[in-house]
Amino acid sequence: MLEKLHESLRNAPIVRRGDYNYFIHPISDGVPFLEPELLEEITDHILEISDMDVDRILTIEAMGIPLATSLSMRTGIPFSIIRKRQYALDGEIVLSQKTGYSKGELYVNSVKKGDRVLIVDDVVSTGGTLIPLLTVLRDAGVEVSDTVVVIERGDGASRLKDMGFRVKTLVRISVNEKGVCIED
Ligand SMILES: O=P(O)(O)OC[C@H]1O[C@H](OP(=O)(O)OP(=O)(O)O)[C@H](O)[C@@H]1O
Ligand SMILES: Nc1nc2[nH]cnc2c(=O)[nH]1
């Protein structure tokens, strides 16, 4: 199960971003290239474990986009991209994102109170993206059917669970300067 994902993670190179050991992988970077068979394996798995009874799929720029595109094409459910650029449309929701190597603002458009969404993203690490996102969506009255993330590292997913947010991940890894280790 998820053989292509596991194999590709074992081969992922590491670069330093400040103090952070950043792995480079087709799903989380689009680098060196993303093979359709890998995307298909992941899409099949997400569809098996997720509640897809939703109005919309929500994903985060940039590397949630291939996942959301694939899920949308398979299900016919539209998707919306949480952008790093402000649009200032009515109802736009703004939040601050902080990862292990970057910080900035994210802008959520086209969700409103009572909407039901599935969230998909490539990586959860510190939780500095999903914690503020799930918090603002909850405060805005948006119902999240599932939050599905392909690759889990660090303590972000367990911090989310401690806060009462459910997160499903496909693989948990640890990362050091030598490479990636699969933990489950
Ligand atoms: O749990 P965290 O520490 O918040 O890390 C997870 C976030 O990091 C990456 O986003 P990034 O902002 O690097 O954007 P990208 O998709 O453009 O690489 C990834 O896509 C997640 O959204
Ligand atoms: N590609 C990639 N994305 C991330 N998002 C959070 N941590 C990482 C990482 O180590 N690699």
Short mmCIF file of N, CA and C in Angstrom, two decimals, chain A:
data_model
loop_
_atom_site.label_atom_id
_atom_site.label_comp_id
_atom_site.label_asym_id
_atom_site.label_seq_id
_atom_site.Cartn_x
_atom_site.Cartn_y
_atom_site.Cartn_z
N MET A 1 0.84 -1.21 0.00
CA MET A 1 0.00 0.00 0.00
C MET A 1 0.88 1.27 0.00
N LEU A 2 0.55 2.22 -0.83
CA LEU A 2 1.29 3.48 -0.95
C LEU A 2 2.78 3.24 -1.22
N GLU A 3 3.04 2.20 -2.02
CA GLU A 3 4.44 1.82 -2.27
C GLU A 3 5.22 2.92 -2.99
N LYS A 4 4.57 3.54 -3.96
CA LYS A 4 5.28 4.59 -4.72
C LYS A 4 5.61 5.78 -3.82
N LEU A 5 4.66 6.12 -2.95
CA LEU A 5 4.89 7.24 -2.03
C LEU A 5 6.06 6.91 -1.09
N HIS A 6 6.05 5.72 -0.52
CA HIS A 6 7.11 5.33 0.42
C HIS A 6 8.48 5.32 -0.28
N GLU A 7 8.52 4.69 -1.44
CA GLU A 7 9.78 4.57 -2.18
C GLU A 7 10.34 5.96 -2.53
N SER A 8 9.45 6.83 -3.01
CA SER A 8 9.93 8.17 -3.42
C SER A 8 10.39 8.97 -2.20
N LEU A 9 9.76 8.77 -1.04
CA LEU A 9 10.20 9.50 0.15
C LEU A 9 11.58 9.03 0.60
N ARG A 10 11.82 7.71 0.48
CA ARG A 10 13.15 7.19 0.88
C ARG A 10 14.26 7.81 0.03
N ASN A 11 13.92 8.24 -1.16
CA ASN A 11 14.93 8.82 -2.07
C ASN A 11 14.97 10.35 -2.03
N ALA A 12 14.23 10.95 -1.11
CA ALA A 12 14.12 12.41 -1.13
C ALA A 12 15.40 13.09 -0.64
N PRO A 13 15.95 14.03 -1.39
CA PRO A 13 17.10 14.78 -0.90
C PRO A 13 16.69 15.80 0.17
N ILE A 14 17.69 16.22 0.95
CA ILE A 14 17.45 17.19 2.04
C ILE A 14 18.28 18.44 1.75
N VAL A 15 17.68 19.60 1.97
CA VAL A 15 18.45 20.85 1.95
C VAL A 15 18.18 21.59 3.27
N ARG A 16 19.12 22.44 3.67
CA ARG A 16 18.91 23.23 4.89
C ARG A 16 18.18 24.51 4.52
N ARG A 17 17.16 24.83 5.30
CA ARG A 17 16.54 26.16 5.20
C ARG A 17 16.66 26.78 6.58
N GLY A 18 17.73 27.54 6.82
CA GLY A 18 18.05 27.98 8.18
C GLY A 18 18.39 26.74 9.00
N ASP A 19 17.67 26.53 10.12
CA ASP A 19 17.90 25.36 10.98
C ASP A 19 17.04 24.17 10.57
N TYR A 20 16.27 24.33 9.53
CA TYR A 20 15.23 23.33 9.19
C TYR A 20 15.75 22.39 8.10
N ASN A 21 15.66 21.07 8.35
CA ASN A 21 16.00 20.07 7.33
C ASN A 21 14.78 19.89 6.43
N TYR A 22 14.86 20.43 5.25
CA TYR A 22 13.72 20.47 4.33
C TYR A 22 13.89 19.35 3.30
N PHE A 23 12.92 18.42 3.27
CA PHE A 23 13.01 17.36 2.25
C PHE A 23 12.39 17.87 0.95
N ILE A 24 12.93 17.39 -0.15
CA ILE A 24 12.41 17.78 -1.47
C ILE A 24 11.78 16.54 -2.09
N HIS A 25 10.53 16.69 -2.51
CA HIS A 25 9.78 15.52 -2.99
C HIS A 25 8.78 15.97 -4.06
N PRO A 26 8.47 15.07 -5.02
CA PRO A 26 7.54 15.46 -6.09
C PRO A 26 6.20 15.98 -5.59
N ILE A 27 5.67 15.40 -4.50
CA ILE A 27 4.35 15.84 -4.02
C ILE A 27 4.43 17.18 -3.31
N SER A 28 5.53 17.43 -2.63
CA SER A 28 5.61 18.66 -1.83
C SER A 28 6.38 19.78 -2.54
N ASP A 29 6.95 19.48 -3.69
CA ASP A 29 7.72 20.50 -4.41
C ASP A 29 7.49 20.50 -5.92
N GLY A 30 6.97 19.38 -6.45
CA GLY A 30 6.88 19.27 -7.92
C GLY A 30 8.26 19.10 -8.53
N VAL A 31 9.23 18.72 -7.70
CA VAL A 31 10.63 18.64 -8.11
C VAL A 31 11.18 17.27 -7.72
N PRO A 32 11.93 16.55 -8.57
CA PRO A 32 12.29 16.96 -9.92
C PRO A 32 11.11 16.87 -10.89
N PHE A 33 10.20 15.91 -10.70
CA PHE A 33 8.97 15.86 -11.51
C PHE A 33 7.99 14.92 -10.81
N LEU A 34 6.71 15.15 -11.08
CA LEU A 34 5.64 14.37 -10.44
C LEU A 34 5.08 13.38 -11.45
N GLU A 35 5.23 12.08 -11.14
CA GLU A 35 4.74 11.06 -12.06
C GLU A 35 3.24 10.84 -11.82
N PRO A 36 2.45 10.71 -12.89
CA PRO A 36 1.01 10.55 -12.71
C PRO A 36 0.65 9.32 -11.88
N GLU A 37 1.47 8.27 -11.94
CA GLU A 37 1.16 7.05 -11.17
C GLU A 37 1.24 7.33 -9.66
N LEU A 38 2.16 8.19 -9.26
CA LEU A 38 2.27 8.54 -7.83
C LEU A 38 1.05 9.36 -7.40
N LEU A 39 0.70 10.33 -8.24
CA LEU A 39 -0.47 11.16 -7.92
C LEU A 39 -1.74 10.31 -7.87
N GLU A 40 -1.81 9.33 -8.76
CA GLU A 40 -2.99 8.46 -8.81
C GLU A 40 -3.07 7.57 -7.55
N GLU A 41 -1.92 7.03 -7.14
CA GLU A 41 -1.89 6.19 -5.93
C GLU A 41 -2.40 7.00 -4.73
N ILE A 42 -1.94 8.23 -4.63
CA ILE A 42 -2.32 9.08 -3.50
C ILE A 42 -3.79 9.49 -3.60
N THR A 43 -4.22 9.84 -4.80
CA THR A 43 -5.63 10.23 -5.00
C THR A 43 -6.56 9.08 -4.62
N ASP A 44 -6.24 7.87 -5.09
CA ASP A 44 -7.07 6.69 -4.76
C ASP A 44 -7.18 6.54 -3.24
N HIS A 45 -6.05 6.69 -2.56
CA HIS A 45 -6.05 6.49 -1.11
C HIS A 45 -6.87 7.57 -0.42
N ILE A 46 -6.70 8.82 -0.84
CA ILE A 46 -7.46 9.91 -0.21
C ILE A 46 -8.97 9.67 -0.41
N LEU A 47 -9.34 9.23 -1.61
CA LEU A 47 -10.77 9.00 -1.87
C LEU A 47 -11.31 7.86 -1.00
N GLU A 48 -10.45 6.89 -0.67
CA GLU A 48 -10.89 5.78 0.19
C GLU A 48 -11.14 6.23 1.63
N ILE A 49 -10.33 7.16 2.13
CA ILE A 49 -10.39 7.47 3.57
C ILE A 49 -11.16 8.75 3.89
N SER A 50 -11.64 9.47 2.86
CA SER A 50 -12.20 10.80 3.12
C SER A 50 -13.71 10.85 2.96
N ASP A 51 -14.30 11.76 3.70
CA ASP A 51 -15.72 12.08 3.55
C ASP A 51 -15.82 13.14 2.45
N MET A 52 -16.23 12.69 1.25
CA MET A 52 -16.25 13.60 0.10
C MET A 52 -17.65 14.21 -0.11
N ASP A 53 -18.50 14.12 0.90
CA ASP A 53 -19.83 14.74 0.79
C ASP A 53 -19.69 16.22 1.14
N VAL A 54 -19.10 16.98 0.21
CA VAL A 54 -18.75 18.38 0.47
C VAL A 54 -19.15 19.27 -0.71
N ASP A 55 -19.27 20.58 -0.41
CA ASP A 55 -19.56 21.55 -1.47
C ASP A 55 -18.29 21.88 -2.25
N ARG A 56 -17.15 21.79 -1.56
CA ARG A 56 -15.92 22.28 -2.18
C ARG A 56 -14.69 21.61 -1.54
N ILE A 57 -13.66 21.47 -2.35
CA ILE A 57 -12.36 21.05 -1.84
C ILE A 57 -11.54 22.33 -1.65
N LEU A 58 -10.91 22.46 -0.50
CA LEU A 58 -10.05 23.64 -0.23
C LEU A 58 -8.61 23.19 -0.15
N THR A 59 -7.73 23.90 -0.81
CA THR A 59 -6.31 23.57 -0.72
C THR A 59 -5.49 24.83 -0.60
N ILE A 60 -4.19 24.66 -0.31
CA ILE A 60 -3.33 25.81 -0.05
C ILE A 60 -2.26 25.89 -1.14
N GLU A 61 -2.10 27.08 -1.68
CA GLU A 61 -1.03 27.37 -2.64
C GLU A 61 0.32 27.01 -2.02
N ALA A 62 1.25 26.44 -2.69
CA ALA A 62 1.19 26.00 -4.05
C ALA A 62 0.97 24.49 -4.16
N MET A 63 1.54 23.72 -3.23
CA MET A 63 1.65 22.29 -3.53
C MET A 63 0.44 21.45 -3.13
N GLY A 64 -0.62 22.11 -2.64
CA GLY A 64 -1.89 21.38 -2.53
C GLY A 64 -2.60 21.31 -3.87
N ILE A 65 -2.18 22.15 -4.82
CA ILE A 65 -2.96 22.31 -6.05
C ILE A 65 -3.03 21.03 -6.90
N PRO A 66 -1.91 20.31 -7.13
CA PRO A 66 -2.05 19.07 -7.92
C PRO A 66 -2.98 18.06 -7.25
N LEU A 67 -2.93 18.00 -5.91
CA LEU A 67 -3.80 17.06 -5.19
C LEU A 67 -5.26 17.45 -5.35
N ALA A 68 -5.56 18.73 -5.16
CA ALA A 68 -6.94 19.20 -5.28
C ALA A 68 -7.45 19.04 -6.71
N THR A 69 -6.58 19.28 -7.68
CA THR A 69 -6.98 19.14 -9.09
C THR A 69 -7.37 17.69 -9.38
N SER A 70 -6.52 16.78 -8.92
CA SER A 70 -6.77 15.38 -9.17
C SER A 70 -8.08 14.92 -8.49
N LEU A 71 -8.27 15.32 -7.22
CA LEU A 71 -9.49 14.94 -6.50
C LEU A 71 -10.73 15.55 -7.17
N SER A 72 -10.60 16.77 -7.61
CA SER A 72 -11.72 17.46 -8.25
C SER A 72 -12.11 16.78 -9.56
N MET A 73 -11.10 16.39 -10.33
CA MET A 73 -11.40 15.75 -11.62
C MET A 73 -12.02 14.37 -11.42
N ARG A 74 -11.64 13.68 -10.35
CA ARG A 74 -12.20 12.35 -10.09
C ARG A 74 -13.62 12.43 -9.53
N THR A 75 -13.95 13.49 -8.78
CA THR A 75 -15.23 13.54 -8.08
C THR A 75 -16.22 14.53 -8.69
N GLY A 76 -15.73 15.47 -9.48
CA GLY A 76 -16.61 16.52 -10.00
C GLY A 76 -16.87 17.63 -8.99
N ILE A 77 -16.17 17.59 -7.85
CA ILE A 77 -16.35 18.63 -6.83
C ILE A 77 -15.39 19.79 -7.13
N PRO A 78 -15.90 21.04 -7.16
CA PRO A 78 -15.00 22.17 -7.44
C PRO A 78 -13.99 22.40 -6.31
N PHE A 79 -12.87 23.03 -6.65
CA PHE A 79 -11.91 23.35 -5.59
C PHE A 79 -11.55 24.82 -5.60
N SER A 80 -11.15 25.27 -4.40
CA SER A 80 -10.75 26.67 -4.23
C SER A 80 -9.35 26.69 -3.62
N ILE A 81 -8.52 27.61 -4.08
CA ILE A 81 -7.13 27.68 -3.62
C ILE A 81 -6.98 28.81 -2.61
N ILE A 82 -6.45 28.47 -1.46
CA ILE A 82 -6.10 29.48 -0.46
C ILE A 82 -4.79 30.10 -0.93
N ARG A 83 -4.82 31.40 -1.21
CA ARG A 83 -3.70 32.05 -1.89
C ARG A 83 -2.82 32.83 -0.93
N LYS A 84 -1.61 33.10 -1.40
CA LYS A 84 -0.68 33.94 -0.64
C LYS A 84 -0.80 35.39 -1.09
N ARG A 85 -1.79 35.64 -1.94
CA ARG A 85 -2.00 36.98 -2.50
C ARG A 85 -3.39 37.46 -2.07
N GLN A 86 -3.46 38.74 -1.72
CA GLN A 86 -4.75 39.30 -1.32
C GLN A 86 -5.59 39.65 -2.53
N TYR A 87 -6.89 39.35 -2.44
CA TYR A 87 -7.83 39.76 -3.50
C TYR A 87 -8.77 40.85 -3.03
N ALA A 88 -8.97 40.92 -1.68
CA ALA A 88 -9.86 41.92 -1.07
C ALA A 88 -11.29 41.81 -1.57
N LEU A 89 -11.71 40.60 -1.93
CA LEU A 89 -13.12 40.38 -2.27
C LEU A 89 -13.95 40.38 -0.98
N ASP A 90 -15.26 40.65 -1.12
CA ASP A 90 -16.14 40.57 0.05
C ASP A 90 -16.03 39.18 0.66
N GLY A 91 -15.91 39.12 1.98
CA GLY A 91 -15.90 37.83 2.67
C GLY A 91 -14.54 37.15 2.70
N GLU A 92 -13.51 37.79 2.12
CA GLU A 92 -12.18 37.17 2.15
C GLU A 92 -11.72 37.02 3.61
N ILE A 93 -11.19 35.82 3.91
CA ILE A 93 -10.70 35.55 5.27
C ILE A 93 -9.17 35.58 5.22
N VAL A 94 -8.56 36.31 6.15
CA VAL A 94 -7.09 36.45 6.18
C VAL A 94 -6.55 35.73 7.41
N LEU A 95 -5.44 35.02 7.24
CA LEU A 95 -4.78 34.41 8.39
C LEU A 95 -3.27 34.48 8.22
N SER A 96 -2.57 34.37 9.34
CA SER A 96 -1.11 34.38 9.30
C SER A 96 -0.60 32.95 9.35
N GLN A 97 0.32 32.67 8.43
CA GLN A 97 0.93 31.33 8.34
C GLN A 97 2.38 31.45 8.78
N LYS A 98 2.85 30.44 9.58
CA LYS A 98 4.26 30.40 9.95
C LYS A 98 4.71 28.95 9.86
N THR A 99 5.65 28.67 8.97
CA THR A 99 6.19 27.31 8.86
C THR A 99 7.57 27.28 9.53
N GLY A 100 8.29 26.16 9.40
CA GLY A 100 9.64 26.08 9.98
C GLY A 100 10.65 26.93 9.23
N TYR A 101 10.22 27.54 8.10
CA TYR A 101 11.20 28.27 7.26
C TYR A 101 10.63 29.51 6.59
N SER A 102 9.37 29.85 6.91
CA SER A 102 8.76 31.01 6.24
C SER A 102 7.60 31.55 7.06
N LYS A 103 7.23 32.80 6.76
CA LYS A 103 5.97 33.30 7.31
C LYS A 103 5.32 34.28 6.35
N GLY A 104 4.00 34.39 6.45
CA GLY A 104 3.28 35.28 5.56
C GLY A 104 1.79 35.18 5.81
N GLU A 105 1.02 35.82 4.92
CA GLU A 105 -0.43 35.79 5.08
C GLU A 105 -1.04 34.84 4.05
N LEU A 106 -2.18 34.26 4.43
CA LEU A 106 -2.97 33.44 3.50
C LEU A 106 -4.36 34.05 3.39
N TYR A 107 -4.96 33.92 2.22
CA TYR A 107 -6.25 34.54 1.93
C TYR A 107 -7.22 33.49 1.42
N VAL A 108 -8.33 33.32 2.16
CA VAL A 108 -9.33 32.32 1.81
C VAL A 108 -10.52 33.04 1.17
N ASN A 109 -10.86 32.62 -0.04
CA ASN A 109 -12.03 33.20 -0.70
C ASN A 109 -13.04 32.10 -1.03
N SER A 110 -14.26 32.51 -1.20
CA SER A 110 -15.35 31.65 -1.66
C SER A 110 -15.78 30.56 -0.69
N VAL A 111 -15.61 30.79 0.61
CA VAL A 111 -16.33 29.96 1.58
C VAL A 111 -17.11 30.87 2.51
N LYS A 112 -18.24 30.38 2.95
CA LYS A 112 -19.07 31.17 3.87
C LYS A 112 -19.70 30.24 4.90
N LYS A 113 -20.28 30.84 5.92
CA LYS A 113 -20.93 30.09 7.00
C LYS A 113 -21.85 29.01 6.44
N GLY A 114 -21.73 27.82 6.96
CA GLY A 114 -22.61 26.72 6.53
C GLY A 114 -22.05 25.88 5.40
N ASP A 115 -21.02 26.39 4.70
CA ASP A 115 -20.41 25.56 3.64
C ASP A 115 -19.72 24.36 4.26
N ARG A 116 -19.68 23.28 3.49
CA ARG A 116 -19.01 22.06 3.95
C ARG A 116 -17.85 21.80 3.00
N VAL A 117 -16.66 21.68 3.55
CA VAL A 117 -15.46 21.56 2.71
C VAL A 117 -14.57 20.41 3.16
N LEU A 118 -13.79 19.90 2.20
CA LEU A 118 -12.68 18.99 2.50
C LEU A 118 -11.40 19.79 2.31
N ILE A 119 -10.48 19.68 3.26
CA ILE A 119 -9.18 20.36 3.12
C ILE A 119 -8.15 19.32 2.75
N VAL A 120 -7.34 19.63 1.74
CA VAL A 120 -6.24 18.73 1.37
C VAL A 120 -4.96 19.54 1.25
N ASP A 121 -3.86 18.96 1.74
CA ASP A 121 -2.55 19.62 1.58
C ASP A 121 -1.46 18.56 1.48
N ASP A 122 -0.28 18.99 1.09
CA ASP A 122 0.83 18.05 0.87
C ASP A 122 1.55 17.65 2.15
N VAL A 123 1.81 18.63 3.04
CA VAL A 123 2.64 18.37 4.23
C VAL A 123 2.02 19.05 5.45
N VAL A 124 2.09 18.37 6.60
CA VAL A 124 1.91 19.07 7.88
C VAL A 124 3.18 18.83 8.68
N SER A 125 3.72 19.91 9.22
CA SER A 125 4.98 19.81 9.97
C SER A 125 4.82 20.48 11.33
N THR A 126 5.01 21.79 11.41
CA THR A 126 4.83 22.48 12.70
C THR A 126 3.35 22.70 13.04
N GLY A 127 2.50 22.63 12.03
CA GLY A 127 1.08 22.96 12.21
C GLY A 127 0.82 24.46 12.05
N GLY A 128 1.87 25.22 11.75
CA GLY A 128 1.74 26.68 11.64
C GLY A 128 0.91 27.16 10.45
N THR A 129 0.52 26.23 9.59
CA THR A 129 -0.41 26.56 8.49
C THR A 129 -1.82 26.10 8.86
N LEU A 130 -1.95 24.82 9.23
CA LEU A 130 -3.30 24.27 9.44
C LEU A 130 -3.95 24.75 10.73
N ILE A 131 -3.14 25.00 11.78
CA ILE A 131 -3.77 25.45 13.04
C ILE A 131 -4.51 26.78 12.83
N PRO A 132 -3.85 27.81 12.30
CA PRO A 132 -4.62 29.05 12.08
C PRO A 132 -5.73 28.89 11.04
N LEU A 133 -5.50 28.05 10.01
CA LEU A 133 -6.54 27.89 8.99
C LEU A 133 -7.79 27.24 9.58
N LEU A 134 -7.62 26.12 10.29
CA LEU A 134 -8.80 25.44 10.83
C LEU A 134 -9.49 26.31 11.88
N THR A 135 -8.70 27.12 12.59
CA THR A 135 -9.29 28.01 13.59
C THR A 135 -10.17 29.08 12.93
N VAL A 136 -9.65 29.71 11.86
CA VAL A 136 -10.48 30.78 11.23
C VAL A 136 -11.70 30.19 10.55
N LEU A 137 -11.56 28.99 9.98
CA LEU A 137 -12.73 28.38 9.32
C LEU A 137 -13.79 28.03 10.36
N ARG A 138 -13.36 27.48 11.49
CA ARG A 138 -14.32 27.15 12.56
C ARG A 138 -15.01 28.44 13.03
N ASP A 139 -14.23 29.51 13.22
CA ASP A 139 -14.81 30.78 13.69
C ASP A 139 -15.78 31.36 12.66
N ALA A 140 -15.53 31.05 11.38
CA ALA A 140 -16.40 31.57 10.31
C ALA A 140 -17.62 30.67 10.07
N GLY A 141 -17.73 29.57 10.82
CA GLY A 141 -18.90 28.69 10.67
C GLY A 141 -18.82 27.77 9.47
N VAL A 142 -17.62 27.54 8.97
CA VAL A 142 -17.43 26.61 7.84
C VAL A 142 -17.24 25.21 8.41
N GLU A 143 -17.96 24.24 7.85
CA GLU A 143 -17.88 22.87 8.35
C GLU A 143 -16.81 22.11 7.56
N VAL A 144 -15.87 21.51 8.25
CA VAL A 144 -14.80 20.76 7.58
C VAL A 144 -15.10 19.27 7.74
N SER A 145 -15.32 18.60 6.60
CA SER A 145 -15.66 17.16 6.67
C SER A 145 -14.44 16.36 7.07
N ASP A 146 -13.31 16.69 6.48
CA ASP A 146 -12.05 16.01 6.75
C ASP A 146 -10.92 16.95 6.38
N THR A 147 -9.79 16.79 7.08
CA THR A 147 -8.55 17.46 6.68
C THR A 147 -7.57 16.34 6.37
N VAL A 148 -7.15 16.27 5.12
CA VAL A 148 -6.29 15.16 4.68
C VAL A 148 -4.97 15.72 4.20
N VAL A 149 -3.89 15.21 4.77
CA VAL A 149 -2.55 15.68 4.41
C VAL A 149 -1.72 14.45 4.04
N VAL A 150 -0.98 14.55 2.96
CA VAL A 150 -0.25 13.37 2.47
C VAL A 150 0.89 13.02 3.42
N ILE A 151 1.76 13.98 3.75
CA ILE A 151 2.99 13.67 4.49
C ILE A 151 2.98 14.40 5.83
N GLU A 152 3.16 13.63 6.89
CA GLU A 152 3.21 14.19 8.25
C GLU A 152 4.64 14.09 8.78
N ARG A 153 5.14 15.20 9.29
CA ARG A 153 6.41 15.20 10.03
C ARG A 153 6.21 16.13 11.23
N GLY A 154 7.09 16.01 12.22
CA GLY A 154 7.00 16.92 13.37
C GLY A 154 5.75 16.69 14.20
N ASP A 155 5.40 17.73 15.01
CA ASP A 155 4.31 17.54 15.97
C ASP A 155 3.03 18.30 15.61
N GLY A 156 2.97 18.84 14.38
CA GLY A 156 1.80 19.63 13.99
C GLY A 156 0.49 18.86 14.04
N ALA A 157 0.51 17.62 13.54
CA ALA A 157 -0.74 16.84 13.49
C ALA A 157 -1.20 16.51 14.91
N SER A 158 -0.26 16.20 15.80
CA SER A 158 -0.72 15.89 17.16
C SER A 158 -1.16 17.16 17.89
N ARG A 159 -0.54 18.29 17.58
CA ARG A 159 -1.03 19.56 18.17
C ARG A 159 -2.45 19.86 17.71
N LEU A 160 -2.71 19.59 16.42
CA LEU A 160 -4.06 19.81 15.89
C LEU A 160 -5.07 18.91 16.60
N LYS A 161 -4.70 17.64 16.78
CA LYS A 161 -5.61 16.70 17.45
C LYS A 161 -5.88 17.16 18.89
N ASP A 162 -4.81 17.63 19.58
CA ASP A 162 -4.99 18.13 20.96
C ASP A 162 -5.95 19.32 21.00
N MET A 163 -6.03 20.07 19.89
CA MET A 163 -6.93 21.23 19.84
C MET A 163 -8.33 20.83 19.39
N GLY A 164 -8.53 19.53 19.13
CA GLY A 164 -9.86 19.07 18.74
C GLY A 164 -10.10 19.03 17.25
N PHE A 165 -9.04 19.24 16.43
CA PHE A 165 -9.19 19.17 14.98
C PHE A 165 -8.76 17.79 14.51
N ARG A 166 -9.58 17.17 13.66
CA ARG A 166 -9.24 15.84 13.14
C ARG A 166 -8.38 15.99 11.90
N VAL A 167 -7.27 15.28 11.83
CA VAL A 167 -6.42 15.32 10.63
C VAL A 167 -6.07 13.90 10.25
N LYS A 168 -6.22 13.58 8.96
CA LYS A 168 -5.81 12.27 8.46
C LYS A 168 -4.54 12.45 7.64
N THR A 169 -3.54 11.62 7.89
CA THR A 169 -2.31 11.70 7.10
C THR A 169 -2.02 10.33 6.49
N LEU A 170 -1.33 10.35 5.35
CA LEU A 170 -1.09 9.09 4.63
C LEU A 170 0.20 8.42 5.07
N VAL A 171 1.19 9.23 5.45
CA VAL A 171 2.46 8.66 5.90
C VAL A 171 3.09 9.61 6.90
N ARG A 172 3.71 9.00 7.93
CA ARG A 172 4.43 9.83 8.90
C ARG A 172 5.93 9.58 8.71
N ILE A 173 6.69 10.67 8.65
CA ILE A 173 8.14 10.53 8.43
C ILE A 173 8.91 11.30 9.50
N SER A 174 10.19 10.93 9.65
CA SER A 174 11.10 11.81 10.37
C SER A 174 12.18 12.22 9.38
N VAL A 175 12.79 13.35 9.63
CA VAL A 175 13.75 13.92 8.68
C VAL A 175 14.99 14.35 9.46
N ASN A 176 16.16 13.97 8.99
CA ASN A 176 17.39 14.57 9.52
C ASN A 176 18.26 14.98 8.33
N GLU A 177 19.50 15.42 8.61
CA GLU A 177 20.31 15.98 7.53
C GLU A 177 20.70 14.92 6.49
N LYS A 178 20.53 13.62 6.87
CA LYS A 178 20.91 12.55 5.93
C LYS A 178 19.76 12.13 5.02
N GLY A 179 18.54 12.29 5.48
CA GLY A 179 17.42 11.86 4.65
C GLY A 179 16.13 11.66 5.43
N VAL A 180 15.21 10.96 4.77
CA VAL A 180 13.86 10.74 5.31
C VAL A 180 13.76 9.31 5.82
N CYS A 181 13.10 9.15 6.96
CA CYS A 181 12.82 7.82 7.51
C CYS A 181 11.31 7.67 7.61
N ILE A 182 10.77 6.55 7.14
CA ILE A 182 9.33 6.33 7.24
C ILE A 182 9.02 5.70 8.59
N GLU A 183 8.07 6.29 9.31
CA GLU A 183 7.85 5.87 10.70
C GLU A 183 6.73 4.87 10.87
N ASP A 184 5.87 4.70 9.81
CA ASP A 184 4.81 3.69 10.01
C ASP A 184 4.78 2.72 8.86
#
